[in-house]
Amino acid sequence: SQGKLKEGIGLPHPPLRYALEAFLAAIREGKAPACDALHGYVATVLSAKAAEAIRTGARVEIPASLYQV
């Protein structure tokens, strides 16, 4: 499978599947997940701000207050 990845064919499954498998494995094994809710929130804020910058064509500031939950 690694040879296929090097050829640029890509992963055999969608990224969401790998994320869910890792999350469920963390639950089964009693470990902390690789990404917690805060990481998900921060990724969502960054995505929304990036989309805003693309839509407006302007520089968008991301205030530190957006990272406080």
PDB file of N, CA and C in Angstrom:
ATOM      1  N   SER A   1       0.820  -1.196   0.000  1.00  0.00           N
ATOM      2  CA  SER A   1       0.000   0.000   0.000  1.00  0.00           C
ATOM      3  C   SER A   1       0.864   1.260   0.000  1.00  0.00           C
ATOM      4  N   GLN A   2       2.011   1.245   0.683  1.00  0.00           N
ATOM      5  CA  GLN A   2       2.885   2.419   0.694  1.00  0.00           C
ATOM      6  C   GLN A   2       3.347   2.781  -0.709  1.00  0.00           C
ATOM      7  N   GLY A   3       3.621   1.769  -1.536  1.00  0.00           N
ATOM      8  CA  GLY A   3       4.029   2.055  -2.904  1.00  0.00           C
ATOM      9  C   GLY A   3       2.960   2.837  -3.640  1.00  0.00           C
ATOM     10  N   LYS A   4       1.701   2.502  -3.427  1.00  0.00           N
ATOM     11  CA  LYS A   4       0.589   3.206  -4.057  1.00  0.00           C
ATOM     12  C   LYS A   4       0.536   4.653  -3.583  1.00  0.00           C
ATOM     13  N   LEU A   5       0.787   4.878  -2.282  1.00  0.00           N
ATOM     14  CA  LEU A   5       0.772   6.241  -1.768  1.00  0.00           C
ATOM     15  C   LEU A   5       1.870   7.065  -2.408  1.00  0.00           C
ATOM     16  N   LYS A   6       3.039   6.478  -2.572  1.00  0.00           N
ATOM     17  CA  LYS A   6       4.148   7.190  -3.204  1.00  0.00           C
ATOM     18  C   LYS A   6       3.855   7.518  -4.654  1.00  0.00           C
ATOM     19  N   GLU A   7       3.037   6.701  -5.292  1.00  0.00           N
ATOM     20  CA  GLU A   7       2.664   6.954  -6.677  1.00  0.00           C
ATOM     21  C   GLU A   7       1.591   8.032  -6.770  1.00  0.00           C
ATOM     22  N   GLY A   8       1.081   8.480  -5.637  1.00  0.00           N
ATOM     23  CA  GLY A   8       0.085   9.537  -5.622  1.00  0.00           C
ATOM     24  C   GLY A   8      -1.341   9.061  -5.791  1.00  0.00           C
ATOM     25  N   ILE A   9      -1.582   7.782  -5.601  1.00  0.00           N
ATOM     26  CA  ILE A   9      -2.938   7.258  -5.773  1.00  0.00           C
ATOM     27  C   ILE A   9      -3.819   7.643  -4.588  1.00  0.00           C
ATOM     28  N   GLY A  10      -3.254   7.771  -3.414  1.00  0.00           N
ATOM     29  CA  GLY A  10      -4.022   8.202  -2.245  1.00  0.00           C
ATOM     30  C   GLY A  10      -4.387   7.065  -1.317  1.00  0.00           C
ATOM     31  N   LEU A  11      -5.026   7.448  -0.248  1.00  0.00           N
ATOM     32  CA  LEU A  11      -5.438   6.474   0.757  1.00  0.00           C
ATOM     33  C   LEU A  11      -6.641   5.686   0.260  1.00  0.00           C
ATOM     34  N   PRO A  12      -6.758   4.438   0.702  1.00  0.00           N
ATOM     35  CA  PRO A  12      -7.873   3.615   0.216  1.00  0.00           C
ATOM     36  C   PRO A  12      -9.233   4.014   0.794  1.00  0.00           C
ATOM     37  N   HIS A  13      -9.251   4.786   1.890  1.00  0.00           N
ATOM     38  CA  HIS A  13     -10.510   5.171   2.530  1.00  0.00           C
ATOM     39  C   HIS A  13     -10.524   6.679   2.758  1.00  0.00           C
ATOM     40  N   PRO A  14     -11.705   7.256   2.932  1.00  0.00           N
ATOM     41  CA  PRO A  14     -11.798   8.693   3.224  1.00  0.00           C
ATOM     42  C   PRO A  14     -11.142   9.017   4.567  1.00  0.00           C
ATOM     43  N   PRO A  15     -10.609  10.229   4.729  1.00  0.00           N
ATOM     44  CA  PRO A  15      -9.952  10.615   5.985  1.00  0.00           C
ATOM     45  C   PRO A  15     -10.843  10.458   7.214  1.00  0.00           C
ATOM     46  N   LEU A  16     -12.148  10.689   7.066  1.00  0.00           N
ATOM     47  CA  LEU A  16     -13.048  10.559   8.213  1.00  0.00           C
ATOM     48  C   LEU A  16     -13.015   9.155   8.796  1.00  0.00           C
ATOM     49  N   ARG A  17     -12.865   8.163   7.946  1.00  0.00           N
ATOM     50  CA  ARG A  17     -12.821   6.785   8.448  1.00  0.00           C
ATOM     51  C   ARG A  17     -11.632   6.589   9.389  1.00  0.00           C
ATOM     52  N   TYR A  18     -10.466   7.110   9.003  1.00  0.00           N
ATOM     53  CA  TYR A  18      -9.276   6.960   9.847  1.00  0.00           C
ATOM     54  C   TYR A  18      -9.436   7.714  11.163  1.00  0.00           C
ATOM     55  N   ALA A  19     -10.053   8.887  11.100  1.00  0.00           N
ATOM     56  CA  ALA A  19     -10.284   9.658  12.325  1.00  0.00           C
ATOM     57  C   ALA A  19     -11.213   8.912  13.265  1.00  0.00           C
ATOM     58  N   LEU A  20     -12.287   8.355  12.719  1.00  0.00           N
ATOM     59  CA  LEU A  20     -13.228   7.602  13.552  1.00  0.00           C
ATOM     60  C   LEU A  20     -12.605   6.329  14.112  1.00  0.00           C
ATOM     61  N   GLU A  21     -11.816   5.642  13.306  1.00  0.00           N
ATOM     62  CA  GLU A  21     -11.134   4.440  13.800  1.00  0.00           C
ATOM     63  C   GLU A  21     -10.208   4.777  14.957  1.00  0.00           C
ATOM     64  N   ALA A  22      -9.459   5.872  14.832  1.00  0.00           N
ATOM     65  CA  ALA A  22      -8.543   6.284  15.897  1.00  0.00           C
ATOM     66  C   ALA A  22      -9.315   6.674  17.154  1.00  0.00           C
ATOM     67  N   PHE A  23     -10.432   7.370  16.971  1.00  0.00           N
ATOM     68  CA  PHE A  23     -11.250   7.773  18.111  1.00  0.00           C
ATOM     69  C   PHE A  23     -11.819   6.567  18.834  1.00  0.00           C
ATOM     70  N   LEU A  24     -12.370   5.636  18.083  1.00  0.00           N
ATOM     71  CA  LEU A  24     -12.945   4.434  18.694  1.00  0.00           C
ATOM     72  C   LEU A  24     -11.866   3.580  19.356  1.00  0.00           C
ATOM     73  N   ALA A  25     -10.681   3.513  18.766  1.00  0.00           N
ATOM     74  CA  ALA A  25      -9.580   2.762  19.381  1.00  0.00           C
ATOM     75  C   ALA A  25      -9.185   3.394  20.714  1.00  0.00           C
ATOM     76  N   ALA A  26      -9.183   4.724  20.778  1.00  0.00           N
ATOM     77  CA  ALA A  26      -8.852   5.412  22.034  1.00  0.00           C
ATOM     78  C   ALA A  26      -9.875   5.066  23.113  1.00  0.00           C
ATOM     79  N   ILE A  27     -11.137   5.007  22.731  1.00  0.00           N
ATOM     80  CA  ILE A  27     -12.186   4.638  23.695  1.00  0.00           C
ATOM     81  C   ILE A  27     -11.987   3.205  24.173  1.00  0.00           C
ATOM     82  N   ARG A  28     -11.777   2.293  23.219  1.00  0.00           N
ATOM     83  CA  ARG A  28     -11.591   0.872  23.576  1.00  0.00           C
ATOM     84  C   ARG A  28     -10.404   0.679  24.495  1.00  0.00           C
ATOM     85  N   GLU A  29      -9.327   1.409  24.220  1.00  0.00           N
ATOM     86  CA  GLU A  29      -8.079   1.221  24.970  1.00  0.00           C
ATOM     87  C   GLU A  29      -7.984   2.120  26.192  1.00  0.00           C
ATOM     88  N   GLY A  30      -8.990   2.968  26.406  1.00  0.00           N
ATOM     89  CA  GLY A  30      -8.978   3.853  27.564  1.00  0.00           C
ATOM     90  C   GLY A  30      -7.925   4.935  27.495  1.00  0.00           C
ATOM     91  N   LYS A  31      -7.567   5.345  26.292  1.00  0.00           N
ATOM     92  CA  LYS A  31      -6.554   6.391  26.099  1.00  0.00           C
ATOM     93  C   LYS A  31      -7.223   7.698  25.679  1.00  0.00           C
ATOM     94  N   ALA A  32      -6.477   8.758  25.812  1.00  0.00           N
ATOM     95  CA  ALA A  32      -6.980  10.052  25.345  1.00  0.00           C
ATOM     96  C   ALA A  32      -6.976  10.058  23.819  1.00  0.00           C
ATOM     97  N   PRO A  33      -7.984  10.654  23.201  1.00  0.00           N
ATOM     98  CA  PRO A  33      -8.002  10.717  21.739  1.00  0.00           C
ATOM     99  C   PRO A  33      -6.888  11.634  21.230  1.00  0.00           C
ATOM    100  N   ALA A  34      -6.472  11.411  20.004  1.00  0.00           N
ATOM    101  CA  ALA A  34      -5.401  12.234  19.416  1.00  0.00           C
ATOM    102  C   ALA A  34      -5.817  13.698  19.371  1.00  0.00           C
ATOM    103  N   CYS A  35      -7.079  13.958  19.103  1.00  0.00           N
ATOM    104  CA  CYS A  35      -7.608  15.320  19.058  1.00  0.00           C
ATOM    105  C   CYS A  35      -8.837  15.400  19.948  1.00  0.00           C
ATOM    106  N   ASP A  36      -8.828  16.366  20.842  1.00  0.00           N
ATOM    107  CA  ASP A  36      -9.977  16.516  21.723  1.00  0.00           C
ATOM    108  C   ASP A  36     -10.923  17.593  21.179  1.00  0.00           C
ATOM    109  N   ALA A  37     -11.932  17.922  21.935  1.00  0.00           N
ATOM    110  CA  ALA A  37     -12.935  18.896  21.498  1.00  0.00           C
ATOM    111  C   ALA A  37     -12.313  20.267  21.260  1.00  0.00           C
ATOM    112  N   LEU A  38     -11.351  20.656  22.077  1.00  0.00           N
ATOM    113  CA  LEU A  38     -10.715  21.964  21.886  1.00  0.00           C
ATOM    114  C   LEU A  38      -9.981  22.018  20.553  1.00  0.00           C
ATOM    115  N   HIS A  39      -9.269  20.945  20.202  1.00  0.00           N
ATOM    116  CA  HIS A  39      -8.595  20.911  18.904  1.00  0.00           C
ATOM    117  C   HIS A  39      -9.608  21.034  17.762  1.00  0.00           C
ATOM    118  N   GLY A  40     -10.726  20.357  17.894  1.00  0.00           N
ATOM    119  CA  GLY A  40     -11.772  20.447  16.890  1.00  0.00           C
ATOM    120  C   GLY A  40     -12.338  21.849  16.785  1.00  0.00           C
ATOM    121  N   TYR A  41     -12.536  22.497  17.920  1.00  0.00           N
ATOM    122  CA  TYR A  41     -13.050  23.869  17.943  1.00  0.00           C
ATOM    123  C   TYR A  41     -12.067  24.816  17.261  1.00  0.00           C
ATOM    124  N   VAL A  42     -10.789  24.714  17.608  1.00  0.00           N
ATOM    125  CA  VAL A  42      -9.772  25.580  17.021  1.00  0.00           C
ATOM    126  C   VAL A  42      -9.689  25.363  15.504  1.00  0.00           C
ATOM    127  N   ALA A  43      -9.742  24.125  15.062  1.00  0.00           N
ATOM    128  CA  ALA A  43      -9.710  23.840  13.621  1.00  0.00           C
ATOM    129  C   ALA A  43     -10.924  24.448  12.931  1.00  0.00           C
ATOM    130  N   THR A  44     -12.074  24.408  13.579  1.00  0.00           N
ATOM    131  CA  THR A  44     -13.283  24.981  13.004  1.00  0.00           C
ATOM    132  C   THR A  44     -13.174  26.497  12.904  1.00  0.00           C
ATOM    133  N   VAL A  45     -12.675  27.146  13.962  1.00  0.00           N
ATOM    134  CA  VAL A  45     -12.489  28.601  13.940  1.00  0.00           C
ATOM    135  C   VAL A  45     -11.530  28.987  12.811  1.00  0.00           C
ATOM    136  N   LEU A  46     -10.414  28.280  12.712  1.00  0.00           N
ATOM    137  CA  LEU A  46      -9.443  28.598  11.660  1.00  0.00           C
ATOM    138  C   LEU A  46     -10.037  28.407  10.268  1.00  0.00           C
ATOM    139  N   SER A  47     -10.813  27.361  10.092  1.00  0.00           N
ATOM    140  CA  SER A  47     -11.444  27.113   8.793  1.00  0.00           C
ATOM    141  C   SER A  47     -12.436  28.212   8.448  1.00  0.00           C
ATOM    142  N   ALA A  48     -13.234  28.618   9.421  1.00  0.00           N
ATOM    143  CA  ALA A  48     -14.216  29.673   9.186  1.00  0.00           C
ATOM    144  C   ALA A  48     -13.536  30.996   8.844  1.00  0.00           C
ATOM    145  N   LYS A  49     -12.467  31.309   9.550  1.00  0.00           N
ATOM    146  CA  LYS A  49     -11.742  32.558   9.285  1.00  0.00           C
ATOM    147  C   LYS A  49     -11.024  32.507   7.940  1.00  0.00           C
ATOM    148  N   ALA A  50     -10.491  31.348   7.573  1.00  0.00           N
ATOM    149  CA  ALA A  50      -9.856  31.205   6.265  1.00  0.00           C
ATOM    150  C   ALA A  50     -10.884  31.384   5.159  1.00  0.00           C
ATOM    151  N   ALA A  51     -12.069  30.808   5.335  1.00  0.00           N
ATOM    152  CA  ALA A  51     -13.139  30.958   4.348  1.00  0.00           C
ATOM    153  C   ALA A  51     -13.558  32.427   4.233  1.00  0.00           C
ATOM    154  N   GLU A  52     -13.611  33.117   5.359  1.00  0.00           N
ATOM    155  CA  GLU A  52     -13.964  34.541   5.348  1.00  0.00           C
ATOM    156  C   GLU A  52     -12.920  35.337   4.562  1.00  0.00           C
ATOM    157  N   ALA A  53     -11.642  35.039   4.786  1.00  0.00           N
ATOM    158  CA  ALA A  53     -10.578  35.738   4.080  1.00  0.00           C
ATOM    159  C   ALA A  53     -10.660  35.487   2.573  1.00  0.00           C
ATOM    160  N   ILE A  54     -10.946  34.267   2.195  1.00  0.00           N
ATOM    161  CA  ILE A  54     -11.073  33.935   0.773  1.00  0.00           C
ATOM    162  C   ILE A  54     -12.278  34.654   0.174  1.00  0.00           C
ATOM    163  N   ARG A  55     -13.390  34.629   0.898  1.00  0.00           N
ATOM    164  CA  ARG A  55     -14.630  35.234   0.403  1.00  0.00           C
ATOM    165  C   ARG A  55     -14.492  36.746   0.236  1.00  0.00           C
ATOM    166  N   THR A  56     -13.836  37.414   1.200  1.00  0.00           N
ATOM    167  CA  THR A  56     -13.740  38.868   1.173  1.00  0.00           C
ATOM    168  C   THR A  56     -12.492  39.359   0.446  1.00  0.00           C
ATOM    169  N   GLY A  57     -11.500  38.488   0.324  1.00  0.00           N
ATOM    170  CA  GLY A  57     -10.241  38.903  -0.293  1.00  0.00           C
ATOM    171  C   GLY A  57      -9.411  39.798   0.613  1.00  0.00           C
ATOM    172  N   ALA A  58      -9.779  39.866   1.877  1.00  0.00           N
ATOM    173  CA  ALA A  58      -9.091  40.730   2.837  1.00  0.00           C
ATOM    174  C   ALA A  58      -8.399  39.894   3.911  1.00  0.00           C
ATOM    175  N   ARG A  59      -7.435  40.528   4.534  1.00  0.00           N
ATOM    176  CA  ARG A  59      -6.767  39.886   5.666  1.00  0.00           C
ATOM    177  C   ARG A  59      -7.745  39.831   6.837  1.00  0.00           C
ATOM    178  N   VAL A  60      -7.829  38.689   7.494  1.00  0.00           N
ATOM    179  CA  VAL A  60      -8.764  38.497   8.602  1.00  0.00           C
ATOM    180  C   VAL A  60      -7.962  38.228   9.867  1.00  0.00           C
ATOM    181  N   GLU A  61      -8.227  39.031  10.870  1.00  0.00           N
ATOM    182  CA  GLU A  61      -7.573  38.834  12.166  1.00  0.00           C
ATOM    183  C   GLU A  61      -8.327  37.761  12.949  1.00  0.00           C
ATOM    184  N   ILE A  62      -7.577  37.005  13.721  1.00  0.00           N
ATOM    185  CA  ILE A  62      -8.181  35.978  14.576  1.00  0.00           C
ATOM    186  C   ILE A  62      -7.844  36.362  16.011  1.00  0.00           C
ATOM    187  N   PRO A  63      -8.786  37.009  16.696  1.00  0.00           N
ATOM    188  CA  PRO A  63      -8.502  37.432  18.071  1.00  0.00           C
ATOM    189  C   PRO A  63      -8.351  36.252  19.023  1.00  0.00           C
ATOM    190  N   ALA A  64      -7.506  36.421  20.001  1.00  0.00           N
ATOM    191  CA  ALA A  64      -7.239  35.348  20.969  1.00  0.00           C
ATOM    192  C   ALA A  64      -8.514  34.946  21.719  1.00  0.00           C
ATOM    193  N   SER A  65      -9.479  35.863  21.818  1.00  0.00           N
ATOM    194  CA  SER A  65     -10.721  35.543  22.536  1.00  0.00           C
ATOM    195  C   SER A  65     -11.492  34.402  21.880  1.00  0.00           C
ATOM    196  N   LEU A  66     -11.279  34.178  20.575  1.00  0.00           N
ATOM    197  CA  LEU A  66     -11.958  33.077  19.893  1.00  0.00           C
ATOM    198  C   LEU A  66     -11.448  31.717  20.359  1.00  0.00           C
ATOM    199  N   TYR A  67     -10.292  31.688  20.976  1.00  0.00           N
ATOM    200  CA  TYR A  67      -9.725  30.418  21.431  1.00  0.00           C
ATOM    201  C   TYR A  67     -10.082  30.102  22.874  1.00  0.00           C
ATOM    202  N   GLN A  68     -10.860  30.974  23.496  1.00  0.00           N
ATOM    203  CA  GLN A  68     -11.261  30.748  24.879  1.00  0.00           C
ATOM    204  C   GLN A  68     -12.661  30.151  24.889  1.00  0.00           C
ATOM    205  N   VAL A  69     -12.785  29.015  25.515  1.00  0.00           N
ATOM    206  CA  VAL A  69     -14.081  28.328  25.573  1.00  0.00           C
ATOM    207  C   VAL A  69     -14.647  28.438  26.961  1.00  0.00           C
TER     208      VAL A  69
END
